[in-house]
mmCIF file of C-alpha atoms in Angstrom:
data_model
loop_
_atom_site.group_PDB
_atom_site.id
_atom_site.type_symbol
_atom_site.label_atom_id
_atom_site.label_comp_id
_atom_site.label_asym_id
_atom_site.label_seq_id
_atom_site.Cartn_x
_atom_site.Cartn_y
_atom_site.Cartn_z
ATOM 1 C CA MET A 8 -2.467 -21.037 5.317
ATOM 2 C CA ALA A 9 -2.218 -17.932 7.504
ATOM 3 C CA GLN A 10 -5.560 -16.517 8.638
ATOM 4 C CA PHE A 11 -5.919 -12.716 8.808
ATOM 5 C CA ARG A 12 -8.386 -11.119 11.236
ATOM 6 C CA VAL A 13 -8.868 -7.450 12.123
ATOM 7 C CA GLN A 14 -9.514 -6.852 15.833
ATOM 8 C CA GLY A 15 -11.275 -3.569 16.405
ATOM 9 C CA SER A 16 -10.036 -1.627 13.400
ATOM 10 C CA LYS A 17 -6.391 -0.998 14.276
ATOM 11 C CA VAL A 18 -4.902 -4.396 15.133
ATOM 12 C CA LEU A 19 -4.270 -7.262 12.718
ATOM 13 C CA ALA A 20 -4.339 -10.764 14.195
ATOM 14 C CA VAL A 21 -2.667 -13.469 12.079
ATOM 15 C CA ASP A 22 -3.189 -17.114 13.014
ATOM 16 C CA LEU A 23 -0.221 -19.265 11.982
ATOM 17 C CA ALA A 24 0.041 -23.049 11.884
ATOM 18 C CA GLY A 25 3.672 -23.544 10.913
ATOM 19 C CA ASP A 26 3.430 -21.137 7.965
ATOM 20 C CA ALA A 27 4.786 -17.604 7.613
ATOM 21 C CA VAL A 28 3.892 -14.029 6.727
ATOM 22 C CA LYS A 29 5.896 -10.969 5.718
ATOM 23 C CA ALA A 30 5.273 -7.830 7.779
ATOM 24 C CA LYS A 31 6.581 -4.312 8.219
ATOM 25 C CA ASN A 32 9.591 -4.418 10.507
ATOM 26 C CA GLY A 33 8.651 -3.369 14.034
ATOM 27 C CA ALA A 34 4.892 -3.773 13.486
ATOM 28 C CA MET A 35 4.537 -6.778 15.831
ATOM 29 C CA VAL A 36 2.861 -5.695 19.079
ATOM 30 C CA ALA A 37 2.217 -9.115 20.710
ATOM 31 C CA TYR A 38 2.123 -12.836 20.011
ATOM 32 C CA ASP A 39 1.233 -16.117 21.641
ATOM 33 C CA GLY A 40 2.659 -19.525 20.851
ATOM 34 C CA GLU A 41 6.076 -20.125 19.290
ATOM 35 C CA MET A 42 7.297 -17.577 16.723
ATOM 36 C CA THR A 43 10.541 -16.823 14.944
ATOM 37 C CA PHE A 44 11.372 -13.456 13.406
ATOM 38 C CA LYS A 45 13.780 -12.949 10.519
ATOM 39 C CA LYS A 46 14.751 -9.593 9.022
ATOM 40 C CA MET A 47 14.298 -9.348 5.266
ATOM 41 C CA THR A 48 15.016 -6.646 2.692
ATOM 42 C CA GLY A 49 12.311 -4.603 0.979
ATOM 43 C CA GLY A 50 12.116 -3.857 -2.745
ATOM 44 C CA GLY A 51 11.343 -7.374 -3.942
ATOM 45 C CA GLU A 52 12.913 -10.808 -3.983
ATOM 46 C CA GLY A 53 15.858 -12.157 -5.958
ATOM 47 C CA LEU A 54 18.356 -10.440 -8.223
ATOM 48 C CA ARG A 55 15.749 -8.108 -9.702
ATOM 49 C CA GLY A 56 14.803 -6.930 -6.223
ATOM 50 C CA MET A 57 18.446 -6.269 -5.385
ATOM 51 C CA VAL A 58 18.913 -4.209 -8.552
ATOM 52 C CA THR A 59 15.677 -2.325 -7.926
ATOM 53 C CA ARG A 60 16.755 -1.427 -4.405
ATOM 54 C CA ARG A 61 20.087 -0.175 -5.726
ATOM 55 C CA LEU A 62 18.389 2.004 -8.360
ATOM 56 C CA THR A 63 15.519 3.327 -6.268
ATOM 57 C CA GLY A 64 17.044 3.560 -2.807
ATOM 58 C CA GLU A 65 14.016 1.607 -1.561
ATOM 59 C CA GLN A 66 14.417 1.297 2.203
ATOM 60 C CA MET A 67 11.316 -0.679 3.137
ATOM 61 C CA ALA A 68 12.172 -2.833 6.164
ATOM 62 C CA VAL A 69 10.408 -6.215 6.188
ATOM 63 C CA MET A 70 10.468 -9.172 8.575
ATOM 64 C CA GLN A 71 9.358 -12.773 8.165
ATOM 65 C CA VAL A 72 7.239 -14.132 11.004
ATOM 66 C CA LYS A 73 6.886 -17.915 11.195
ATOM 67 C CA GLY A 74 5.514 -20.302 13.775
ATOM 68 C CA GLN A 75 2.543 -21.714 15.633
ATOM 69 C CA GLY A 76 0.091 -19.360 17.312
ATOM 70 C CA THR A 77 -1.252 -15.865 16.787
ATOM 71 C CA CYS A 78 0.778 -12.758 16.025
ATOM 72 C CA TYR A 79 -0.637 -9.242 16.371
ATOM 73 C CA PHE A 80 0.438 -6.314 14.203
ATOM 74 C CA ALA A 81 -0.285 -2.580 14.294
ATOM 75 C CA ASP A 82 1.274 0.606 12.971
ATOM 76 C CA ARG A 83 0.828 3.917 14.823
ATOM 77 C CA ALA A 84 -2.865 3.243 15.499
ATOM 78 C CA SER A 85 -3.614 3.318 11.759
ATOM 79 C CA GLU A 86 -6.789 1.724 10.413
ATOM 80 C CA ILE A 87 -6.253 -1.706 8.853
ATOM 81 C CA ASN A 88 -7.833 -2.842 5.593
ATOM 82 C CA LEU A 89 -7.720 -6.407 4.247
ATOM 83 C CA VAL A 90 -7.272 -7.016 0.518
ATOM 84 C CA ARG A 91 -7.717 -10.501 -0.952
ATOM 85 C CA LEU A 92 -5.850 -11.050 -4.206
ATOM 86 C CA GLN A 93 -6.927 -13.667 -6.748
ATOM 87 C CA GLY A 94 -3.933 -13.491 -9.039
ATOM 88 C CA GLU A 95 -4.115 -9.767 -9.689
ATOM 89 C CA LYS A 96 -1.590 -7.115 -8.679
ATOM 90 C CA LEU A 97 -1.937 -4.625 -5.835
ATOM 91 C CA PHE A 98 -0.102 -1.313 -6.142
ATOM 92 C CA VAL A 99 0.448 0.221 -2.698
ATOM 93 C CA GLU A 100 2.563 2.908 -1.091
ATOM 94 C CA ALA A 101 5.351 1.153 0.835
ATOM 95 C CA THR A 102 4.505 2.995 4.061
ATOM 96 C CA ASN A 103 0.932 1.637 3.882
ATOM 97 C CA LEU A 104 1.803 -2.054 3.460
ATOM 98 C CA LEU A 105 1.539 -3.779 6.844
ATOM 99 C CA CYS A 106 1.538 -7.530 6.193
ATOM 100 C CA THR A 107 1.175 -10.141 3.414
ATOM 101 C CA GLU A 108 0.928 -13.880 3.165
ATOM 102 C CA GLU A 109 4.297 -15.394 2.359
ATOM 103 C CA ALA A 110 3.073 -16.767 -0.978
ATOM 104 C CA LEU A 111 2.447 -13.274 -2.325
ATOM 105 C CA HIS A 112 5.276 -11.833 -4.405
ATOM 106 C CA THR A 113 6.402 -8.291 -3.601
ATOM 107 C CA GLY A 114 8.326 -5.947 -5.851
ATOM 108 C CA THR A 115 8.478 -2.373 -7.074
ATOM 109 C CA THR A 116 7.265 -0.598 -10.190
ATOM 110 C CA PHE A 117 7.850 2.774 -11.819
ATOM 111 C CA THR A 118 5.110 5.345 -11.164
ATOM 112 C CA GLY A 119 6.618 8.439 -12.735
ATOM 113 C CA LEU A 120 5.797 11.897 -11.536
ATOM 114 C CA ARG A 121 3.088 10.767 -9.129
ATOM 115 C CA GLY A 122 5.721 9.256 -6.872
ATOM 116 C CA ALA A 123 7.924 12.299 -7.204
ATOM 117 C CA SER A 124 5.084 14.565 -6.138
ATOM 118 C CA GLN A 125 4.723 12.651 -2.883
ATOM 119 C CA GLY A 126 8.369 12.770 -2.024
ATOM 120 C CA ASN A 127 8.441 8.959 -2.105
ATOM 121 C CA GLY A 128 10.668 8.618 -5.154
ATOM 122 C CA LEU A 129 9.519 7.356 -8.549
ATOM 123 C CA PHE A 130 8.555 3.823 -7.505
ATOM 124 C CA THR A 131 5.755 2.153 -5.587
ATOM 125 C CA THR A 132 5.419 -1.318 -4.055
ATOM 126 C CA THR A 133 3.573 -4.141 -5.809
ATOM 127 C CA VAL A 134 2.021 -7.266 -4.294
ATOM 128 C CA GLU A 135 0.924 -10.068 -6.611
ATOM 129 C CA GLY A 136 -0.488 -13.598 -6.421
ATOM 130 C CA HIS A 137 -3.146 -15.431 -4.465
ATOM 131 C CA GLY A 138 -3.642 -14.534 -0.800
ATOM 132 C CA GLN A 139 -4.316 -11.725 1.624
ATOM 133 C CA ALA A 140 -2.547 -8.455 2.288
ATOM 134 C CA ALA A 141 -3.177 -5.905 5.014
ATOM 135 C CA ILE A 142 -2.768 -2.209 4.229
ATOM 136 C CA THR A 143 -3.046 0.754 6.570
ATOM 137 C CA SER A 144 -4.732 4.118 6.274
ATOM 138 C CA ASP A 145 -4.909 7.309 8.313
ATOM 139 C CA GLY A 146 -8.593 7.032 9.155
ATOM 140 C CA PRO A 147 -11.080 4.565 7.615
ATOM 141 C CA ALA A 148 -10.175 3.937 3.973
ATOM 142 C CA VAL A 149 -12.681 4.528 1.193
ATOM 143 C CA VAL A 150 -12.686 2.127 -1.762
ATOM 144 C CA LEU A 151 -13.691 3.850 -5.016
ATOM 145 C CA ARG A 152 -14.551 2.018 -8.229
ATOM 146 C CA VAL A 153 -13.209 3.268 -11.545
ATOM 147 C CA THR A 154 -14.938 2.390 -14.825
ATOM 148 C CA PRO A 155 -14.272 3.477 -18.411
ATOM 149 C CA GLN A 156 -17.292 5.788 -18.128
ATOM 150 C CA TYR A 157 -16.235 7.245 -14.778
ATOM 151 C CA PRO A 158 -12.522 8.053 -14.382
ATOM 152 C CA LEU A 159 -11.325 9.190 -10.974
ATOM 153 C CA GLN A 160 -9.244 12.159 -9.784
ATOM 154 C CA VAL A 161 -7.304 11.627 -6.520
ATOM 155 C CA ASP A 162 -5.138 13.887 -4.396
ATOM 156 C CA PRO A 163 -1.659 12.283 -4.263
ATOM 157 C CA GLY A 164 -1.540 12.734 -0.498
ATOM 158 C CA ALA A 165 -4.761 10.747 0.001
ATOM 159 C CA TYR A 166 -3.857 7.858 -2.317
ATOM 160 C CA ILE A 167 -3.051 4.510 -0.671
ATOM 161 C CA ALA A 168 -3.361 1.727 -3.226
ATOM 162 C CA HIS A 169 -5.159 0.411 -6.294
ATOM 163 C CA THR A 170 -5.952 -2.814 -8.116
ATOM 164 C CA GLY A 171 -7.274 -3.634 -11.560
ATOM 165 C CA LYS A 172 -6.516 -2.533 -15.106
ATOM 166 C CA LEU A 173 -5.952 1.135 -14.418
ATOM 167 C CA LYS A 174 -3.837 3.756 -16.143
ATOM 168 C CA GLN A 175 -2.464 6.655 -14.119
ATOM 169 C CA HIS A 176 -1.933 10.179 -15.370
ATOM 170 C CA PHE A 177 -0.270 12.876 -13.325
ATOM 171 C CA GLU A 178 -2.070 16.183 -13.903
ATOM 172 C CA SER A 179 -1.815 19.745 -12.700
ATOM 173 C CA GLY A 180 -5.033 21.340 -11.524
ATOM 174 C CA VAL A 181 -6.726 22.772 -8.471
ATOM 175 C CA ASN A 182 -8.141 21.335 -5.287
ATOM 176 C CA PHE A 183 -10.272 22.636 -2.433
ATOM 177 C CA ARG A 184 -7.253 23.960 -0.557
ATOM 178 C CA THR A 185 -6.462 26.179 -3.522
ATOM 179 C CA PHE A 186 -9.979 27.635 -3.476
ATOM 180 C CA LEU A 187 -9.822 28.179 0.272
ATOM 181 C CA GLY A 188 -6.532 30.003 -0.010
ATOM 182 C CA GLU A 189 -4.610 27.332 1.894
ATOM 183 C CA GLY A 190 -2.357 26.385 -1.005
ATOM 184 C CA SER A 191 0.606 28.498 -1.996
ATOM 185 C CA GLY A 192 0.896 27.309 -5.576
ATOM 186 C CA GLU A 193 -0.281 24.893 -8.254
ATOM 187 C CA ALA A 194 -1.923 21.663 -7.058
ATOM 188 C CA PHE A 195 -1.540 18.217 -8.616
ATOM 189 C CA GLN A 196 -3.813 15.215 -8.990
ATOM 190 C CA ILE A 197 -3.687 11.602 -10.149
ATOM 191 C CA ARG A 198 -6.218 10.650 -12.818
ATOM 192 C CA PHE A 199 -7.162 6.958 -12.955
ATOM 193 C CA GLU A 200 -8.743 5.549 -16.095
ATOM 194 C CA GLY A 201 -9.867 2.007 -16.895
ATOM 195 C CA GLU A 202 -11.437 -0.646 -14.663
ATOM 196 C CA GLY A 203 -10.446 -1.191 -11.035
ATOM 197 C CA LEU A 204 -10.518 -0.076 -7.418
ATOM 198 C CA VAL A 205 -8.667 2.792 -5.744
ATOM 199 C CA TYR A 206 -8.111 3.035 -1.974
ATOM 200 C CA VAL A 207 -7.958 6.531 -0.491
ATOM 201 C CA GLN A 208 -7.643 7.769 3.076
ATOM 202 C CA PRO A 209 -9.521 10.695 4.684
ATOM 203 C CA SER A 210 -6.236 12.407 5.503
ATOM 204 C CA GLU A 211 -3.440 13.803 3.393
ATOM 205 C CA ARG A 212 0.291 13.295 3.686
ATOM 206 C CA ASN A 213 2.534 16.301 3.529
ATOM 207 C CA THR A 214 3.455 16.305 -0.153
ATOM 208 C CA ALA A 215 5.228 18.555 -2.529
ATOM 209 C CA GLY A 216 2.582 17.786 -5.141
ATOM 210 C CA GLY A 217 -0.139 19.805 -3.444
ATOM 211 C CA ASP A 218 2.014 22.837 -2.846
ATOM 212 C CA VAL A 219 4.390 23.471 -5.721
#
């Protein structure tokens, strides 16, 4: 089984012993030992993945890395966060997914208006099964717990990923930029309800959702 280690906070080291991982194309920065690299197609495996890519225009570029030794991955000096899955599903923005164990199944799912607000289309990437995944964030990620008693409001530009039994609602509202006069129109938020974890970054993407 591949072993994931974070070196510093911005480099992922993966120890391989004849097994393989799936990583963002171009994210390999160094390796030792014997490795092979094979380009794959994002959007999920099999016929369903092919249909999903056709419908969504999903252009996530993925490579398979297999061999003996250690491979190092990084993405624009982003912070790296490890997520261990025990059969549950991880929902993550495609641009924030760095690497997964080969046994984990990747696909896409419909997210509705939240995706549209970010300019990333109407779909987000899913990772499911037993194993580790590495996701990136612009600055150290914060993991926030959602409970039935305490729903969570998140700026779409700060959202990275979530796990658990959560429902998403896309809502109009205001944020601090609106109060400070930095927004030019109505702001939007994602409301999470249920039981689970939400990963957010201390930086916002340029999104249409915060400035419509």
